[in-house]
Backbone as JSON Lines, residues from 0, in Angstrom:
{"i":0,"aa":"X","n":[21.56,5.93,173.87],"ca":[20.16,6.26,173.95],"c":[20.02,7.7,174.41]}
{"i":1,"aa":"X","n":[19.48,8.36,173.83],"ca":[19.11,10.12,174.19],"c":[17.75,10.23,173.89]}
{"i":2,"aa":"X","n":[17.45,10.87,174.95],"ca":[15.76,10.99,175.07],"c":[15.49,12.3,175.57]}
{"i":3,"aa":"X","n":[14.46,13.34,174.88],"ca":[14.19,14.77,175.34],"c":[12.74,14.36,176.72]}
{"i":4,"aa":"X","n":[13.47,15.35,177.23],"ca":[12.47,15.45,178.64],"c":[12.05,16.9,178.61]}
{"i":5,"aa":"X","n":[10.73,17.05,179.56],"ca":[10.64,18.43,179.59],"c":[11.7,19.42,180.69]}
{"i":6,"aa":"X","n":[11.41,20.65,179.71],"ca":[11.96,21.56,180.83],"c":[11.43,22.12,182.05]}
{"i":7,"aa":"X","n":[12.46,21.57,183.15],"ca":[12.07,21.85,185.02],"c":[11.29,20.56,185.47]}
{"i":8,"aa":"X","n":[12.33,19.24,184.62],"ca":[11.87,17.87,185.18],"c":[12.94,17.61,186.13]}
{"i":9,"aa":"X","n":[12.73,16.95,186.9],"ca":[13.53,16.48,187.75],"c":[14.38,15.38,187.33]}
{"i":10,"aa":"X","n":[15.82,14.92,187.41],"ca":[16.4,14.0,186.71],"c":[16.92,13.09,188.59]}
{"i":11,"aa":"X","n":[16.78,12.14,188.28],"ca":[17.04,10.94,189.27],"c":[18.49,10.41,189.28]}
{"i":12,"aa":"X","n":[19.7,10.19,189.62],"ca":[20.68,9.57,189.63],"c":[21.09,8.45,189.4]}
{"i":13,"aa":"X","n":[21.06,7.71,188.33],"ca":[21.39,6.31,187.95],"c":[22.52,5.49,189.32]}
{"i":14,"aa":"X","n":[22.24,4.26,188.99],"ca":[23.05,3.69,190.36],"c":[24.25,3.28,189.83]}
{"i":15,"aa":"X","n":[24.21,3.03,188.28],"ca":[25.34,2.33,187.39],"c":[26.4,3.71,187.65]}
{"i":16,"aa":"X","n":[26.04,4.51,187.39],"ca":[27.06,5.74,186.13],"c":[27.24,6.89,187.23]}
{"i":17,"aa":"X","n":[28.13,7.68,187.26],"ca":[28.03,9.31,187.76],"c":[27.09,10.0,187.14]}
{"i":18,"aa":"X","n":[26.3,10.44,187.71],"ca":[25.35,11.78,186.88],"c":[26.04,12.93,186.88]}
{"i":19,"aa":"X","n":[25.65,13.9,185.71],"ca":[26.22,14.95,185.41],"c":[25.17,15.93,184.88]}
{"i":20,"aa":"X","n":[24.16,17.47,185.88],"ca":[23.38,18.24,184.92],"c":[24.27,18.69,184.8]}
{"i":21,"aa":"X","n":[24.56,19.63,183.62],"ca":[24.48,20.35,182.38],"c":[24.11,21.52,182.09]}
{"i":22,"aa":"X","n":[24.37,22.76,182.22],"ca":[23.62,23.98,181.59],"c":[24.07,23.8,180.26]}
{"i":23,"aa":"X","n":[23.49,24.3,179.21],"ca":[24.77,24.52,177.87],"c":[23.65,25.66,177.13]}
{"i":24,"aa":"X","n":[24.34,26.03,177.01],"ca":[24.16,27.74,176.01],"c":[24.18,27.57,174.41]}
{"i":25,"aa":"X","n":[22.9,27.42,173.43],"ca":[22.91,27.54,172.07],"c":[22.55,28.91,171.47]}
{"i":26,"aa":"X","n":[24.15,29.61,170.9],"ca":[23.94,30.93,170.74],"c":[23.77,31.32,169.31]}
{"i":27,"aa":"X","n":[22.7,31.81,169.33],"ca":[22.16,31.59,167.38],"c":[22.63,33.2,167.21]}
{"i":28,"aa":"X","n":[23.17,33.31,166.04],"ca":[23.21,35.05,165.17],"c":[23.05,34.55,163.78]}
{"i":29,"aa":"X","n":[22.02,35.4,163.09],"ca":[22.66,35.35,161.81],"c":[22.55,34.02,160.97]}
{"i":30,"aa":"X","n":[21.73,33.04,161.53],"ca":[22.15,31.42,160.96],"c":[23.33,31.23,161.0]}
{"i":31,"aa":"X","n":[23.94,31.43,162.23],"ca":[25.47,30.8,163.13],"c":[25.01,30.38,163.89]}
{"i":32,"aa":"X","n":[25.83,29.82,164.76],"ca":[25.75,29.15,165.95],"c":[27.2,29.14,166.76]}
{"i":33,"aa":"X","n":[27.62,29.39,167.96],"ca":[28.85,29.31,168.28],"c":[29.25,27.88,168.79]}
{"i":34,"aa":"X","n":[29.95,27.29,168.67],"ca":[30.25,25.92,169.46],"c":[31.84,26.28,169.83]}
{"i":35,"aa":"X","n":[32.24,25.24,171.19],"ca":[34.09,25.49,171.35],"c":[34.35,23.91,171.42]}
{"i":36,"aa":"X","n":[35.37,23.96,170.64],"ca":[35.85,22.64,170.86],"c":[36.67,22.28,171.73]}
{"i":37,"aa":"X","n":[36.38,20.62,172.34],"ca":[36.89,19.97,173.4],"c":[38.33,19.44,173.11]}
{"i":38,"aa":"X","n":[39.08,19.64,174.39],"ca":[40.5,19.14,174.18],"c":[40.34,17.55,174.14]}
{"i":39,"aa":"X","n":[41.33,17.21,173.91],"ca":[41.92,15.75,173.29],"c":[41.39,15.15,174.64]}
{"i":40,"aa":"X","n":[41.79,15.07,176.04],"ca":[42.17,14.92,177.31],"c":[40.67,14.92,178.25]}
{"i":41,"aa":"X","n":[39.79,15.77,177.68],"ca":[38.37,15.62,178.06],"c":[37.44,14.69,177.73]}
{"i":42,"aa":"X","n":[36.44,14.34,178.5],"ca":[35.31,13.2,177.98],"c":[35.1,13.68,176.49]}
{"i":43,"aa":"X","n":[34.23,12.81,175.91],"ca":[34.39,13.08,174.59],"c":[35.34,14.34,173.5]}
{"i":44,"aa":"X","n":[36.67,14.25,174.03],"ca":[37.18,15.41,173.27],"c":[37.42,14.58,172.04]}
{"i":45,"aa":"X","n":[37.66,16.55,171.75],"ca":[38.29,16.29,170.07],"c":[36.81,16.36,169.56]}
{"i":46,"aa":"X","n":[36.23,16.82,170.07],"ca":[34.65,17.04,169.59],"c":[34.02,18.55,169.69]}
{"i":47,"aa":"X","n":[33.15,19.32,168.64],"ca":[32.6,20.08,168.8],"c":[31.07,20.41,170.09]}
{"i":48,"aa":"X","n":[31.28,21.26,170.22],"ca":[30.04,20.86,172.03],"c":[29.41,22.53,171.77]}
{"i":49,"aa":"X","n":[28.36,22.37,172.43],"ca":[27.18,23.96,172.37],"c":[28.29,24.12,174.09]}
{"i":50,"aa":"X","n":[28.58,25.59,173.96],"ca":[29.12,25.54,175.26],"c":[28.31,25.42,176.65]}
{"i":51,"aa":"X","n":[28.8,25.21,178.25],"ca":[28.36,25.13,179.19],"c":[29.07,24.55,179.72]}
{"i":52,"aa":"X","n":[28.52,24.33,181.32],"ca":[29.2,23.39,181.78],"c":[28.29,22.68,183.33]}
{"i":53,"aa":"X","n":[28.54,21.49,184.05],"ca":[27.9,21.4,184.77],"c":[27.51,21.9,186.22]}
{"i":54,"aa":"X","n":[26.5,22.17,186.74],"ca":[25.94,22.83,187.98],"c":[26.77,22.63,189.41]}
{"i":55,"aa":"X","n":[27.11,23.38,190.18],"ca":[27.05,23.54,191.07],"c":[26.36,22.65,192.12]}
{"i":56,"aa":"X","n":[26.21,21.91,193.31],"ca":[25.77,21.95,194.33],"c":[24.42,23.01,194.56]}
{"i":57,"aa":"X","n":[23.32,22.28,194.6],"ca":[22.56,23.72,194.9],"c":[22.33,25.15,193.49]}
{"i":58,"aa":"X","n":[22.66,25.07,192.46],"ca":[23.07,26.07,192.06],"c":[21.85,26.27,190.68]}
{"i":59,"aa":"X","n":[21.26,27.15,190.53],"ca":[20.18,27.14,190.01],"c":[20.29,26.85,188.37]}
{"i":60,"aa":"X","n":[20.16,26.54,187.38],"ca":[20.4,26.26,186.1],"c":[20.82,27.72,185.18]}
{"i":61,"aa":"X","n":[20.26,27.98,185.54],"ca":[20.21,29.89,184.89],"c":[21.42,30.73,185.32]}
{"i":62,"aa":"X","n":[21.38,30.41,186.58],"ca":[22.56,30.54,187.25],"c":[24.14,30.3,186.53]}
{"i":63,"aa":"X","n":[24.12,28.65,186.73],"ca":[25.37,28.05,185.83],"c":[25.22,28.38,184.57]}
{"i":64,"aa":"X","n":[24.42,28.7,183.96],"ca":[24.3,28.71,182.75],"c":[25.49,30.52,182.38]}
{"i":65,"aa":"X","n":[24.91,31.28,183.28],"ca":[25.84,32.7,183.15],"c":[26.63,32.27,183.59]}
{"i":66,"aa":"X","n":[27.16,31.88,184.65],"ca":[28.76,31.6,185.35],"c":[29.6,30.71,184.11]}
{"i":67,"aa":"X","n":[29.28,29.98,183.56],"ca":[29.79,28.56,182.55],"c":[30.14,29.9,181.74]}
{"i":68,"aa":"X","n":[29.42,30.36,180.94],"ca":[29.82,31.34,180.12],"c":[30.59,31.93,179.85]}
{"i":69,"aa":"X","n":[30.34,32.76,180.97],"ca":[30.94,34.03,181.53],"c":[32.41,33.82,181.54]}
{"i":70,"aa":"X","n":[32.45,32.41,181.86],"ca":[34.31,32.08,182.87],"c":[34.7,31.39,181.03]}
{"i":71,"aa":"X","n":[33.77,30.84,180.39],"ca":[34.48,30.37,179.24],"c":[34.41,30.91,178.19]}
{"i":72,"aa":"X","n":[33.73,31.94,178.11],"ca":[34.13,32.69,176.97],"c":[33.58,34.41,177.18]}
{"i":73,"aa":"X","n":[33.75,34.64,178.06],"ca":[33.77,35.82,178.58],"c":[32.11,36.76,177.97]}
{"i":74,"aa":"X","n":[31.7,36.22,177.75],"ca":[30.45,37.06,177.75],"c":[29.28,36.82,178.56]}
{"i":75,"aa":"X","n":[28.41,37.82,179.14],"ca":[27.5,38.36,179.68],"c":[26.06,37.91,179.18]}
{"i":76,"aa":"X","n":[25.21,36.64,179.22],"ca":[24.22,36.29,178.96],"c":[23.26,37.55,179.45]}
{"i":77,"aa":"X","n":[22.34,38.21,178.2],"ca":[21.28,39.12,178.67],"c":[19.87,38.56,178.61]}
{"i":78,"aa":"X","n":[19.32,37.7,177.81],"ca":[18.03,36.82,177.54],"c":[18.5,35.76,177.12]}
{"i":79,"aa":"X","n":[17.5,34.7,177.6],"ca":[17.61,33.27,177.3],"c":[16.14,32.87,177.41]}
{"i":80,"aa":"X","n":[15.66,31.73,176.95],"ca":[14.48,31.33,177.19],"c":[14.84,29.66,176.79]}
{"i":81,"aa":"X","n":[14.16,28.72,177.53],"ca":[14.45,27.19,177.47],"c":[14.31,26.76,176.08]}
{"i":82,"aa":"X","n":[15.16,26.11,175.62],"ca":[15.42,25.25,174.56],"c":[15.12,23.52,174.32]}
{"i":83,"aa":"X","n":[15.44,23.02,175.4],"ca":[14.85,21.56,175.37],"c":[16.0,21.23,176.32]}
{"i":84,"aa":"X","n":[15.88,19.89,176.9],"ca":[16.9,18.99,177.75],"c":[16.67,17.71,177.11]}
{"i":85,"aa":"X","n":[17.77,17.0,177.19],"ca":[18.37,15.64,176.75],"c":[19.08,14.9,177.6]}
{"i":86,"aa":"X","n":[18.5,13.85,177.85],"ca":[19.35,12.83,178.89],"c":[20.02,11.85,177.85]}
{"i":87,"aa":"X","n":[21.6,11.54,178.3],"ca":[22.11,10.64,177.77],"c":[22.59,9.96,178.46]}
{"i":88,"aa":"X","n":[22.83,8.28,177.78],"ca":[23.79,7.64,178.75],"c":[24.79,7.31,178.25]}
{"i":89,"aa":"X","n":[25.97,7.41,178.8],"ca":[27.51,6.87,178.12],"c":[27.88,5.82,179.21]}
{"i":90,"aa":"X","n":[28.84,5.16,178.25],"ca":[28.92,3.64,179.06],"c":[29.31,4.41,180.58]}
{"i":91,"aa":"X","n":[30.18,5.29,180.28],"ca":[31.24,5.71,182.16],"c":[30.38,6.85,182.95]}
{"i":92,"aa":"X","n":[29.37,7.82,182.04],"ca":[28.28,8.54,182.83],"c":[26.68,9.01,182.25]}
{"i":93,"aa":"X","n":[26.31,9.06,183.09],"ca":[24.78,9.71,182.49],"c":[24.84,11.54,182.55]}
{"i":94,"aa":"X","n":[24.23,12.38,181.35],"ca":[24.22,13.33,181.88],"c":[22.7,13.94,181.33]}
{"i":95,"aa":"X","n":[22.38,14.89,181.64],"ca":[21.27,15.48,181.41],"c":[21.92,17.07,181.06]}
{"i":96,"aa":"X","n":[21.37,17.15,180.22],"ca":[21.66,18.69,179.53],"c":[20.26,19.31,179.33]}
{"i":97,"aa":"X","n":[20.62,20.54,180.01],"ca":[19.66,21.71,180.17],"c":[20.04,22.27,179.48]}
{"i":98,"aa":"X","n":[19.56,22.91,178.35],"ca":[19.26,23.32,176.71],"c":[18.93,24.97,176.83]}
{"i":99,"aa":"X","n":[19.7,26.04,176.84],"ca":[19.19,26.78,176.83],"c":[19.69,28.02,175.5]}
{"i":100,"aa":"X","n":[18.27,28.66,174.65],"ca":[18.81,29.46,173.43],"c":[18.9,30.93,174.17]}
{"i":101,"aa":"X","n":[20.42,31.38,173.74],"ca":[20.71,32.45,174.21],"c":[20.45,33.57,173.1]}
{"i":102,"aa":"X","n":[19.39,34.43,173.54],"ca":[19.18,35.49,172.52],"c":[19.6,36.6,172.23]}
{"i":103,"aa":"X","n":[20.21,37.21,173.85],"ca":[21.26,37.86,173.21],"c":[22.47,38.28,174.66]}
{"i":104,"aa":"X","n":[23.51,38.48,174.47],"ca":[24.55,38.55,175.13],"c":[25.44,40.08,175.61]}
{"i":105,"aa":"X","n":[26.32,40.3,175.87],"ca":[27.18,41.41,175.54],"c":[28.76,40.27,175.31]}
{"i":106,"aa":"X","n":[29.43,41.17,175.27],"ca":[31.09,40.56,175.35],"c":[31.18,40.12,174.14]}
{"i":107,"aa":"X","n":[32.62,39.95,173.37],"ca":[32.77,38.86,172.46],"c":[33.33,37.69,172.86]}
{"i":108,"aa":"X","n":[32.78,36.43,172.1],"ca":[33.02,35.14,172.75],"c":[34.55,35.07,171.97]}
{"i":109,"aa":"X","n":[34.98,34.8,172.82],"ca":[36.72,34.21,173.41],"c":[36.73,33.0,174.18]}
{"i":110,"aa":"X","n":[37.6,31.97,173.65],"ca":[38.28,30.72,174.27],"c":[39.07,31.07,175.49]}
{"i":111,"aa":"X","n":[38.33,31.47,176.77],"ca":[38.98,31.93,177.9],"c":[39.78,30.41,178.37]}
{"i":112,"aa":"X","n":[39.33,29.2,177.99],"ca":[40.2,28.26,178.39],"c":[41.4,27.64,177.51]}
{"i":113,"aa":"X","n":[41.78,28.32,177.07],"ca":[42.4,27.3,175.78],"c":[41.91,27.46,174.48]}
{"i":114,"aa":"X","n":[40.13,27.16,174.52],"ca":[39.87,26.07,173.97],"c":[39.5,27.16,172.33]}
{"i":115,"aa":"X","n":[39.35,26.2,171.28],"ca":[39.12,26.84,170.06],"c":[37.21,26.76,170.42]}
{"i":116,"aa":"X","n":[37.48,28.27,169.72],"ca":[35.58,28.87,169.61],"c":[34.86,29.38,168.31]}
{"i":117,"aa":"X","n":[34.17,28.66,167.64],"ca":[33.56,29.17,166.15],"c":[32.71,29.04,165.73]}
{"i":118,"aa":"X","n":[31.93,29.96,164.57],"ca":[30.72,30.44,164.69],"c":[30.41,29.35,163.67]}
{"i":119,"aa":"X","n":[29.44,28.81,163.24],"ca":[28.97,27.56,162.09],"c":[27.63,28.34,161.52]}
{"i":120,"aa":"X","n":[27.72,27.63,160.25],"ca":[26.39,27.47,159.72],"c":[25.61,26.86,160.13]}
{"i":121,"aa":"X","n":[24.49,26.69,160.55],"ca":[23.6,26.01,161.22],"c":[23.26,24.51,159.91]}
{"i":122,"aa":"X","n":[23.1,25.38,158.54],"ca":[22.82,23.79,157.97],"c":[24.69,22.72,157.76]}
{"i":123,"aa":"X","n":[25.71,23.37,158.49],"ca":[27.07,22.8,158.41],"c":[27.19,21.66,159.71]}
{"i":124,"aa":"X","n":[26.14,21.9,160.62],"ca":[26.44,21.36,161.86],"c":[26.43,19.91,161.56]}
{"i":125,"aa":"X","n":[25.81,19.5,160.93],"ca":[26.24,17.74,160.47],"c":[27.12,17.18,159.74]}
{"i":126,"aa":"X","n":[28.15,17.99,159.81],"ca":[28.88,17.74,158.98],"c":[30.6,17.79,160.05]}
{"i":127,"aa":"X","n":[30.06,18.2,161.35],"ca":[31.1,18.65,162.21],"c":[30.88,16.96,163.55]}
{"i":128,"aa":"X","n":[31.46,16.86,164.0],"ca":[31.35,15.56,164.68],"c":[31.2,16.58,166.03]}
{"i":129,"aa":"X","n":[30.43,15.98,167.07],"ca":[29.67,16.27,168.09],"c":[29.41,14.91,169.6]}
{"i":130,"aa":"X","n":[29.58,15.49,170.58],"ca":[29.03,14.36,171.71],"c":[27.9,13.55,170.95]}
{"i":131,"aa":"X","n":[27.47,12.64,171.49],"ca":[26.4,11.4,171.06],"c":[25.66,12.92,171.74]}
{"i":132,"aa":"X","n":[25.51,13.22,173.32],"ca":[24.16,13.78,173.36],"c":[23.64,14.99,173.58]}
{"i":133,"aa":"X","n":[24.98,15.53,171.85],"ca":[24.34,16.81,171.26],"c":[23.75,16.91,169.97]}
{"i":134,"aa":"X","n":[23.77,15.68,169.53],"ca":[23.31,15.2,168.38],"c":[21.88,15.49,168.42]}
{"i":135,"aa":"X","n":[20.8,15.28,169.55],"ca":[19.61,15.63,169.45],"c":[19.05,17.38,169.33]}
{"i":136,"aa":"X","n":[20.28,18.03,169.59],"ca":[20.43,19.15,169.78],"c":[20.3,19.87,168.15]}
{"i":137,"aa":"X","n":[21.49,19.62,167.45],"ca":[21.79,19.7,165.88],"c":[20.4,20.05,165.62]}
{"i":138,"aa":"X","n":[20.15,18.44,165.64],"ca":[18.5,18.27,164.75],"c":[17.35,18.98,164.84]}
{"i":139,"aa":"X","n":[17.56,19.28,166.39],"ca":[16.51,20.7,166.5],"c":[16.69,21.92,165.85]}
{"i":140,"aa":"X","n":[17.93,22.55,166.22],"ca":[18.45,23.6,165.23],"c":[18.23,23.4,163.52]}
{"i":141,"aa":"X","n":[17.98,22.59,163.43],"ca":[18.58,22.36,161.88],"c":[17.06,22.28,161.29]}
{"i":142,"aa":"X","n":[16.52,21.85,162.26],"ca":[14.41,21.89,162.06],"c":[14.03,22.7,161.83]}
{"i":143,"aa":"X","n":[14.86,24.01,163.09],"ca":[13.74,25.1,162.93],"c":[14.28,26.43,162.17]}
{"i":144,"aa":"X","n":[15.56,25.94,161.79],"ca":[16.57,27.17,161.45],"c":[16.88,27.21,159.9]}
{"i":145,"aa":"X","n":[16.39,25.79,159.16],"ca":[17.0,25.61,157.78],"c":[15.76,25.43,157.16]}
């Protein structure tokens, strides 16, 4: 089940599951999009993901959102403006993803972890397998971009 909430809602902690927010960065050029793919060994790996990663203690969304970046693929978020959030639940956690379109950056994006990083066609993204709750994500892109 994935359901969009607004942006600067407050998300509550399920009693079942670990909660997990979420910054994640959707970086459009060109009708691309960058996504990095997840290792084998990670929650949903072996899957394409909008990069980010989750918050800090205390740590403001905008915030993680440059640090996640920054440390995973080495570039310098310069504008962003909110994109949407999505709560999902997976049987082992709940997470909420804070949605944000990055408009423009410095650095070139590099797999500072490992991980493989590549630019897509925006109308290709359904065609690439994805978390269950980035799937609501796609569909937005693919609404307003194709």
């Amino acid at each position: 089940m994935a359901s969009s909430v607004k942006p600067g809602s407050c998300a509550e902690k399920g009693p079942s599951a670990p909660f997990l927010h979420v910054a994640v960065g959707v970086i459009v050029q060109q009708g691309q999009v960058l996504l990095s793919h997840r290792a084998g060994h990670q929650h949903q790996g072996n899957k394409w993901e909008f990069p980010g990663g989750k918050l800090e203690a205390g740590e403001p969304v905008q915030s993680a959102l440059s640090r996640e970046l920054a440390e995973e693929l080495a570039i310098r978020i310069e504008s962003t403006e909110p994109f949407m959030q999505v709560r999902h639940q997976y049987p082992e956690r709940e997470v909420l993803l804070d949605i944000w379109l990055v408009k423009s950056f410095s650095g070139e994006p590099v797999g500072m972890e490992g991980q493989q990083v590549q630019w897509f066609a925006i109308e290709d993204l359904d065609k690439l397998v994805f978390p269950d709750a980035n799937q609501p994500i796609v569909q937005r892109l693919q609404s307003l971009f194709i």
